[in-house]
Short mmCIF file of C-alpha atoms in Angstrom, two decimals:
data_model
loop_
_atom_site.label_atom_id
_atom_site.label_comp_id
_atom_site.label_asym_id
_atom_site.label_seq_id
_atom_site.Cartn_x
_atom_site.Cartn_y
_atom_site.Cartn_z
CA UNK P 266 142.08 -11.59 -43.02
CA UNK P 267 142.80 -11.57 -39.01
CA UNK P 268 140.95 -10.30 -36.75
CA UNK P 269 142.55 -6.73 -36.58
CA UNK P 270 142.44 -6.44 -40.02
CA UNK P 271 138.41 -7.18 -40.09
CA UNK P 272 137.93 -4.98 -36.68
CA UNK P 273 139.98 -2.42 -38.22
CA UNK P 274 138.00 -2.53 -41.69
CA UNK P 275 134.51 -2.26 -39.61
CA UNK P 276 135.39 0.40 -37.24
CA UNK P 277 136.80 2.74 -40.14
CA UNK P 278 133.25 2.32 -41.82
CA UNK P 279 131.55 3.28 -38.78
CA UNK P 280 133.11 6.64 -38.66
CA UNK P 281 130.36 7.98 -40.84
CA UNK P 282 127.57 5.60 -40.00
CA UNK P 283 124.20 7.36 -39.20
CA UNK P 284 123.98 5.26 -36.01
CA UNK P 285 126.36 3.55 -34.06
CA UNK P 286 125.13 0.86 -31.55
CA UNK P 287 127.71 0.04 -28.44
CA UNK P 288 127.86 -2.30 -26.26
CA UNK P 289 130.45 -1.44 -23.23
CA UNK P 290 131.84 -3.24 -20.08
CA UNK P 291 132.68 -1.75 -16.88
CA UNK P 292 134.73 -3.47 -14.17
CA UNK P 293 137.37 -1.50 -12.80
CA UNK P 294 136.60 -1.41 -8.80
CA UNK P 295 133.38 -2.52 -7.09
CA UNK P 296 130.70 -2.52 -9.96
CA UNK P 297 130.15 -4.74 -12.40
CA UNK P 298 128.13 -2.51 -15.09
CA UNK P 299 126.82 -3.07 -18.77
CA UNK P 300 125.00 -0.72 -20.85
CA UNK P 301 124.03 -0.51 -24.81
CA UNK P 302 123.89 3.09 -26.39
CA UNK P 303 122.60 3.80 -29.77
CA UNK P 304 124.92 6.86 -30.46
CA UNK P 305 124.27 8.93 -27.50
CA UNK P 306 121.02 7.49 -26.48
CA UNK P 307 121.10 5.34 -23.36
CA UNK P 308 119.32 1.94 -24.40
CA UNK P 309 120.45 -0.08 -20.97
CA UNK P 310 122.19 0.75 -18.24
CA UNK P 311 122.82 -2.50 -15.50
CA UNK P 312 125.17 -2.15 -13.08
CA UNK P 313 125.57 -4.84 -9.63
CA UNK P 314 127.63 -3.25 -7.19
CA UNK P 315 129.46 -5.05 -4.78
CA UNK P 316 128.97 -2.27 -1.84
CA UNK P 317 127.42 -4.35 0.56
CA UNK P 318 130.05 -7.07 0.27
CA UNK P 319 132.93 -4.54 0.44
CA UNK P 320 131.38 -2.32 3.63
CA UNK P 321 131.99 -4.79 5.90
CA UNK P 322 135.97 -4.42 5.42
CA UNK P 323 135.78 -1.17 5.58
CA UNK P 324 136.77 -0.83 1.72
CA UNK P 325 137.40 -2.65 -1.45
CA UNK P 326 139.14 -6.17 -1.17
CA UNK P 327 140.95 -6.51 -4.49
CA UNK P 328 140.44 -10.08 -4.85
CA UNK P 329 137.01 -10.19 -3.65
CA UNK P 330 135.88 -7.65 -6.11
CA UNK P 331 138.10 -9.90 -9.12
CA UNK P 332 135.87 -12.67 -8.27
CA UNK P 333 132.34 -11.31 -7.90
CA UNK P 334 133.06 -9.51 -11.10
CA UNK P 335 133.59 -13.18 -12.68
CA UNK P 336 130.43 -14.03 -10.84
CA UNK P 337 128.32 -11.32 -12.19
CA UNK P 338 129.68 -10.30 -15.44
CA UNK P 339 127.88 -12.87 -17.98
CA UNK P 340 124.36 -12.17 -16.37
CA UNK P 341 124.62 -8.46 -16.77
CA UNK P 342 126.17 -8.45 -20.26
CA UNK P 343 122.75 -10.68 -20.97
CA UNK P 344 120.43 -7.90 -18.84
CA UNK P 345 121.96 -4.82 -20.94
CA UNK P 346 121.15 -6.40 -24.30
CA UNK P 347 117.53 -7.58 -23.17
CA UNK P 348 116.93 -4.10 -21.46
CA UNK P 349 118.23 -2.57 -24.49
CA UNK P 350 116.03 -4.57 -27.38
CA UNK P 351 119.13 -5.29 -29.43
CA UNK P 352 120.75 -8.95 -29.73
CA UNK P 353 124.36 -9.26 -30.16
CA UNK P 354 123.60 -9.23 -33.70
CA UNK P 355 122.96 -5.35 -33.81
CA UNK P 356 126.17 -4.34 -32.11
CA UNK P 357 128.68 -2.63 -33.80
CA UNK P 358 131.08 -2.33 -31.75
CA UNK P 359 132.42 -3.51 -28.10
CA UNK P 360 133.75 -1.26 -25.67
CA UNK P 361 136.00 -1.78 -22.44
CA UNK P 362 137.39 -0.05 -19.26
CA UNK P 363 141.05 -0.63 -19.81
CA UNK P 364 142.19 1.24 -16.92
CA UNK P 365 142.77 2.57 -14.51
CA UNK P 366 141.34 0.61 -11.75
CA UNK P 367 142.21 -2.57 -10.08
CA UNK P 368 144.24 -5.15 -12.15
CA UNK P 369 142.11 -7.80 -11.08
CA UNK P 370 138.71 -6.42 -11.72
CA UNK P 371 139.95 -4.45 -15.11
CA UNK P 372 141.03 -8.15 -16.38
CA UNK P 373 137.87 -9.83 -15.85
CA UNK P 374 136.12 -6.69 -18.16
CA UNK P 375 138.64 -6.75 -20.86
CA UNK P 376 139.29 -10.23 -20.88
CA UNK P 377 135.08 -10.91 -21.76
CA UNK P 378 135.27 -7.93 -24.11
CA UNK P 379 137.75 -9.48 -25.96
CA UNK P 380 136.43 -13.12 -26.07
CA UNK P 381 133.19 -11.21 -27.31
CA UNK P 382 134.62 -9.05 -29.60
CA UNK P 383 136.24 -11.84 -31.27
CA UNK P 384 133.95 -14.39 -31.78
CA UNK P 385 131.23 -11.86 -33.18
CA UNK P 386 133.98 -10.04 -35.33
CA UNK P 387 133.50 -6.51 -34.12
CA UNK P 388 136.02 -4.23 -33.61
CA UNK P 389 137.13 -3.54 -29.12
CA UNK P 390 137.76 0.06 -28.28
CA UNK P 391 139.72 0.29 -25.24
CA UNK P 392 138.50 3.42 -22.80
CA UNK P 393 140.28 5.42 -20.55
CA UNK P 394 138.26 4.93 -17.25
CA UNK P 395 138.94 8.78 -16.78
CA UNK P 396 138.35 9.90 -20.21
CA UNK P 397 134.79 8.00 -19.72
CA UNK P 398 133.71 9.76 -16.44
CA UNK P 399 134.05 13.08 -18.77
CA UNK P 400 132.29 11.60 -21.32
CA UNK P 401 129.19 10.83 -19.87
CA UNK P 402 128.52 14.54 -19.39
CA UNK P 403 127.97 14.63 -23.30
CA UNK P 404 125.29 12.21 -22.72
CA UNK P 405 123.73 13.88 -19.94
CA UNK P 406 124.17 17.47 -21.76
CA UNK P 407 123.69 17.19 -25.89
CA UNK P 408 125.37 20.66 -26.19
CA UNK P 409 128.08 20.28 -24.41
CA UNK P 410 131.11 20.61 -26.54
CA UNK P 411 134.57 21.25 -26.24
CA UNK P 412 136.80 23.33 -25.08
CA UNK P 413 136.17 23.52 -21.64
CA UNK P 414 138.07 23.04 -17.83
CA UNK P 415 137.04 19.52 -16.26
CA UNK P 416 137.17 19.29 -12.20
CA UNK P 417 137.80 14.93 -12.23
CA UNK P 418 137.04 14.06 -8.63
CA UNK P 419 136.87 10.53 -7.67
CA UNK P 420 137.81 8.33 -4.97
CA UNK P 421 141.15 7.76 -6.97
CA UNK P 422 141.90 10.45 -8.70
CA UNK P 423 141.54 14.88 -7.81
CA UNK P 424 142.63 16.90 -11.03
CA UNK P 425 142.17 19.73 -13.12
CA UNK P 426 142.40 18.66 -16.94
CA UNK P 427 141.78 21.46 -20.18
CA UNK P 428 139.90 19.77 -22.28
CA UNK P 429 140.69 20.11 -25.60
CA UNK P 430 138.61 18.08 -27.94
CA UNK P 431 136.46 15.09 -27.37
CA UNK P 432 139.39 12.55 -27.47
CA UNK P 433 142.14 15.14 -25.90
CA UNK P 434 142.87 16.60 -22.89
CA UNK P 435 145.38 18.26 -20.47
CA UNK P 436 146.05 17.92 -17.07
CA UNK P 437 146.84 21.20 -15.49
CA UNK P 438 146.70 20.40 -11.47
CA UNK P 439 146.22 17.20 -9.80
CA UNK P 440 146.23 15.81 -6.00
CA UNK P 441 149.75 15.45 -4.72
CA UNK P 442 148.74 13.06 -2.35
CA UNK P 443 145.51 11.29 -1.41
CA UNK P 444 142.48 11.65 -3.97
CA UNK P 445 139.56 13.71 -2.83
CA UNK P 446 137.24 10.28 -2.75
CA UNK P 447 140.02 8.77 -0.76
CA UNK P 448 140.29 11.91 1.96
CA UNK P 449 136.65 11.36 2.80
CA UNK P 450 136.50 7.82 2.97
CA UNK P 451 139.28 7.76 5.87
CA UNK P 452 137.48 10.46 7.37
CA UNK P 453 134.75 8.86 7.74
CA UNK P 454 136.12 6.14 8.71
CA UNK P 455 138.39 8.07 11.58
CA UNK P 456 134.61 9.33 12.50
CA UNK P 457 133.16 5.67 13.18
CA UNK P 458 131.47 5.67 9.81
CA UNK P 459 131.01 3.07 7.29
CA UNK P 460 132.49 2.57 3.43
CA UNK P 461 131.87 4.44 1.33
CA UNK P 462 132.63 7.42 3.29
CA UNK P 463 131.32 10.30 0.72
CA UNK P 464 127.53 9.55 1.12
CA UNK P 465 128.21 9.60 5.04
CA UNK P 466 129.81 12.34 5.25
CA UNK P 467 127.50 14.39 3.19
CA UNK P 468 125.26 13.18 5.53
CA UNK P 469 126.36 13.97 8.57
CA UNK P 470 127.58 16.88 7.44
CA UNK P 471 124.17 18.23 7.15
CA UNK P 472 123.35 18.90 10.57
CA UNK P 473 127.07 20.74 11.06
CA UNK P 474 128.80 23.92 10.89
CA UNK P 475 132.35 24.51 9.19
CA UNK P 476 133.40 26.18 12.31
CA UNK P 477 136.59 24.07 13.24
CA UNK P 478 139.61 25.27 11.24
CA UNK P 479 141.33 23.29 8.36
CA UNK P 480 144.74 23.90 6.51
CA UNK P 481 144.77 25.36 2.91
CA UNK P 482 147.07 23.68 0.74
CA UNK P 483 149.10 25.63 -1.46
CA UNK P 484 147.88 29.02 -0.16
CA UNK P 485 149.00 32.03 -2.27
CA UNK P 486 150.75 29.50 -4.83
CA UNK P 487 150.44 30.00 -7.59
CA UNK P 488 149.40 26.08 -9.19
CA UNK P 489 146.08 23.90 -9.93
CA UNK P 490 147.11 21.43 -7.54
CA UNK P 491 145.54 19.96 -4.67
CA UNK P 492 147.10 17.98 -1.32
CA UNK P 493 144.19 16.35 0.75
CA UNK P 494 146.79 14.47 3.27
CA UNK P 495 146.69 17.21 5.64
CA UNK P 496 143.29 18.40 5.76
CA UNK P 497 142.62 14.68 6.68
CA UNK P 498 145.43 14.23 9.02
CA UNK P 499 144.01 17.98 11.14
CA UNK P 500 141.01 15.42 11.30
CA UNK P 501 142.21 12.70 12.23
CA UNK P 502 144.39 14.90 15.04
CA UNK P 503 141.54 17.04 15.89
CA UNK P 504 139.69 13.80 17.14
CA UNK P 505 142.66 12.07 18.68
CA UNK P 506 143.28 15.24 20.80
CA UNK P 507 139.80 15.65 22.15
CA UNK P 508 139.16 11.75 22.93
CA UNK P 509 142.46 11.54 24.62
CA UNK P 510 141.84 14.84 26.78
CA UNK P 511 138.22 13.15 27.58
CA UNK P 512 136.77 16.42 25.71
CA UNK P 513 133.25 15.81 23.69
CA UNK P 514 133.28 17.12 19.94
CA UNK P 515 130.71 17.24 17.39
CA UNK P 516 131.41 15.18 14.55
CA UNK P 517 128.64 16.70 12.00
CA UNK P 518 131.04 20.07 13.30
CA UNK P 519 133.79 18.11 12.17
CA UNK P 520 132.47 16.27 8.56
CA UNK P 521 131.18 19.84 8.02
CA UNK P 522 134.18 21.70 8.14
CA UNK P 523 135.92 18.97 6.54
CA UNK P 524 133.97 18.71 3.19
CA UNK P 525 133.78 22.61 3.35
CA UNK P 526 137.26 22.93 2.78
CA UNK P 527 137.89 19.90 0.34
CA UNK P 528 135.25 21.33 -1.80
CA UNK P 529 135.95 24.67 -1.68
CA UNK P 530 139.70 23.39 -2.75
CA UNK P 531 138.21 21.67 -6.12
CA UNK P 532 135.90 24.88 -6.74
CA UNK P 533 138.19 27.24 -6.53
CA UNK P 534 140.96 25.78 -9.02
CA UNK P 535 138.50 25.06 -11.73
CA UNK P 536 137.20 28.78 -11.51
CA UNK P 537 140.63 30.08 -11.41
CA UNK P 538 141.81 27.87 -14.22
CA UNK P 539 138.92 28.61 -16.70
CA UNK P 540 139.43 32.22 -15.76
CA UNK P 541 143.06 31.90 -16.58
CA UNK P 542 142.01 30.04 -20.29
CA UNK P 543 139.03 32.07 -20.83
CA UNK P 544 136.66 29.06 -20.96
CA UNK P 545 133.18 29.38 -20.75
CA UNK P 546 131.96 26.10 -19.20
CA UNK P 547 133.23 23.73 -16.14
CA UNK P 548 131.89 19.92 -16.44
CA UNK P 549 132.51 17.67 -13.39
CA UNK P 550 133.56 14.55 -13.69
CA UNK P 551 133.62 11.67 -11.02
CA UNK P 552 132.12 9.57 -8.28
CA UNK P 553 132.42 12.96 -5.98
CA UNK P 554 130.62 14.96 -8.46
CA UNK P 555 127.68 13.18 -6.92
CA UNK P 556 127.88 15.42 -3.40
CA UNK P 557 125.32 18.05 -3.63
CA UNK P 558 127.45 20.69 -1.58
CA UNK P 559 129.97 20.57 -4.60
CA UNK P 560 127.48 20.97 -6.76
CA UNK P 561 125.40 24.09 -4.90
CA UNK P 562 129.35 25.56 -4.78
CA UNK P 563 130.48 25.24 -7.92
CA UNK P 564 127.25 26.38 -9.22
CA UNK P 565 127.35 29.71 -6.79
CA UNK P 566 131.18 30.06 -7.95
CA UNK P 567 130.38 29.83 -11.39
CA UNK P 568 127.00 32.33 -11.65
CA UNK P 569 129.28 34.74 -10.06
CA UNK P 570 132.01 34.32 -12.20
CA UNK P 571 129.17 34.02 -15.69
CA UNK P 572 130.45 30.68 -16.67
CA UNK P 573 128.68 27.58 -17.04
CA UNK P 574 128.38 24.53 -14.95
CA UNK P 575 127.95 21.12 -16.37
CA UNK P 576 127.44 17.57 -14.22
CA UNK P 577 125.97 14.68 -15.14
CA UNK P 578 123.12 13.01 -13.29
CA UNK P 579 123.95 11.49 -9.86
CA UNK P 580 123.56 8.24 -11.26
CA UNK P 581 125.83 8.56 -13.75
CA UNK P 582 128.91 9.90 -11.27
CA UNK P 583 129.90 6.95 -10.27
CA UNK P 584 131.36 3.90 -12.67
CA UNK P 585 128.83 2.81 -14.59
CA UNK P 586 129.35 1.46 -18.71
CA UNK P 587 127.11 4.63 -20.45
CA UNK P 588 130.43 6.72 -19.49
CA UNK P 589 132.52 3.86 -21.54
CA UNK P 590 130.17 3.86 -24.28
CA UNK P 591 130.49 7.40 -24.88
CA UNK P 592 133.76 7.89 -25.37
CA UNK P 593 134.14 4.97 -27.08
CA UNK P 594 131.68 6.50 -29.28
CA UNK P 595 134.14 9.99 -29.33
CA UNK P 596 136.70 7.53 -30.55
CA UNK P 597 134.72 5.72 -33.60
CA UNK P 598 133.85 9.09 -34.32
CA UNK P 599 137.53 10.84 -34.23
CA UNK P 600 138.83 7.61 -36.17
CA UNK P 601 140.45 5.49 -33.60
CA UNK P 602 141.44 1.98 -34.58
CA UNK P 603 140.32 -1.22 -32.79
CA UNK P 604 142.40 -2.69 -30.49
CA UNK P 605 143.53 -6.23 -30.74
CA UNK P 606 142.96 -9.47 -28.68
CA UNK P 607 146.06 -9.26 -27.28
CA UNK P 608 144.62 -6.14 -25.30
CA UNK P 609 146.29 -6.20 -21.97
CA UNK P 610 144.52 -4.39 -18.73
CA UNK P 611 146.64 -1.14 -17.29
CA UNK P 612 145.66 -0.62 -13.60
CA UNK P 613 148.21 2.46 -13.76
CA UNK P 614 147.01 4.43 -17.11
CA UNK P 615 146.98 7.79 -16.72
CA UNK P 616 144.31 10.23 -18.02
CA UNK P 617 146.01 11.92 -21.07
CA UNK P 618 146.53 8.48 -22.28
#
């Protein structure tokens, strides 16, 4: 038999397994991560982020990040199984980011998941990075279950999905433009601040009041989608107009009143679009689901509105391989096959896929 055949053959049997023990790879962007999950149970978690490398370009270098992930990736693959107590001989199954994410980076990942997964005959489940940033909410919350509305914010993607079952989903709304993670990055970095501009903006924002005005995309329309390009660009004008007529301005004013409105943005179209399926429960998903003003809102928006707000631990927001394991986990469970070694990375998958 070839290798398909035997991955196939073992992932079928796990479908009904008691316990199913993962191993998963994450290397889409800036972190290399690792993690081992007995079903749902997080056994390791190891993640090396490249931040500090990247900050000092103001952002991620694509082939920087390709070769620390070669760098890093054997040592933490080694650290998750140690952490974890298992050897590669209690592994079931290997699971990889596939996309979306960097081509680069997303290669190194899938191209060690597949060397592993063939040389210790298991079957590879390729993950939807998206799908996996929803998934770790069913680690984080045991009951969780669909259906339900998801609010995916990251620094590359904004949207509104339905989901629909634990391997389905639809996306309703989306960013027509920049990505919510992306809109705060450049305005932070229009404000003097460093990468990664979400944690300094939340800062900053802190000691501000939303008192300078922003645009409202799509006002009165009737649509789940979002357009941060010109709530950045009023900030990005706002400042250019005051330094150039020598005018001071308050910059906490202005990350204030910026977050203010891209949150309330992302709040307000998952509450109107569970409303409109009669859902009883919004998770958030994504690196941005880490900023505790999105959280306090959503959770104010949704007490009023009696429906339930789900988000994951703010260490398991951002990329990380417990999100990959658990919806590779969904898939064993739904009956996926294993993918073969000829497994290519796609930088430009898209979230339904």
């Amino acid at each position: 038999m070839n290798y398909k055949a035997i991955a196939d053959k073992k992932v079928g049997e796990l479908k009904d397994k008691e316990h199913i023990s993962i191993l998963a790879i994450e290397s889409s962007c800036d972190e290399t991560a690792a993690a081992v999950l007995d079903n749902r149970e997080i056994l390791s978690n190891v993640i090396a982020s490249q931040i500090d490398i990247h900050k000092r370009y103001g952002g991620v270098v694509p082939e920087i990040a390709s070769r620390n992930h070669s760098l890093a990736i054997s040592n933490v693959v080694k650290e998750a199984l140690l952490r974890s107590g298992k050897s590669f001989e209690d592994i079931d199954a290997i699971a990889v980011t596939q996309g979306a994410g960097l081509l680069g980076a997303l290669l190194v990942g899938v191209s060690y998941a597949k060397a592993l997964a063939y040389s210790l005959s298991l079957p590879l489940i390729a993950v939807n990075h998206i799908k996996g940033h929803i998934a770790v909410n069913y680690v984080a919350c045991s009951d969780l279950k669909p259906p339900y509305i998801c609010l995916i914010a990251s620094g590359g993607h904004t949207a509104i999905a339905r989901v629909k079952s634990y391997t389905d989903m639809e996306i309703i709304g989306e960013t027509q433009d920049d990505a919510c993670g992306e809109a705060f990055d450049k305005v932070a970095r229009a404000l003097g601040m460093s990468y990664p501009g979400g944690p300094e903006i939340e800062k900053l924002a802190k000691d501000g009041q939303p008192i300078i005005e922003m645009p409202i995309p799509f006002k009165n329309q009737d649509t789940f989608n979002f357009s941060y390009s010109g709530i950045k660009t009023a900030v990005i004008n706002y400042i250019h107009n005051k330094e150039q007529k020598g005018e001071p301005y308050n910059k906490a004013d202005v990350a204030c009143s910026f977050q203010q409105r891209a949150v309330e943005l992302m709040v307000n179209n998952a509450v109107r679009a569970a409303k409109k399926y009669r859902l009883d429960t919004i998770v958030i998903a994504g690196g941005v689901g880490a900023n505790a003003t999105l959280r306090e809102y959503m959770q104010r928006e949704c007490d009023k509105a009696d429906i339930r707000a789900v988000y994951p631990p703010v260490g398991l927001c951002t990329d990380n391989a417990v999100m990959i394991a658990s919806m590779a986990y969904n898939m064993i469970r739904s009956g996926t096959e294993s993918s073969d070694i000829d497994l290519d990375a796609d930088a430009n998958i898209q979230p339904t896929d």
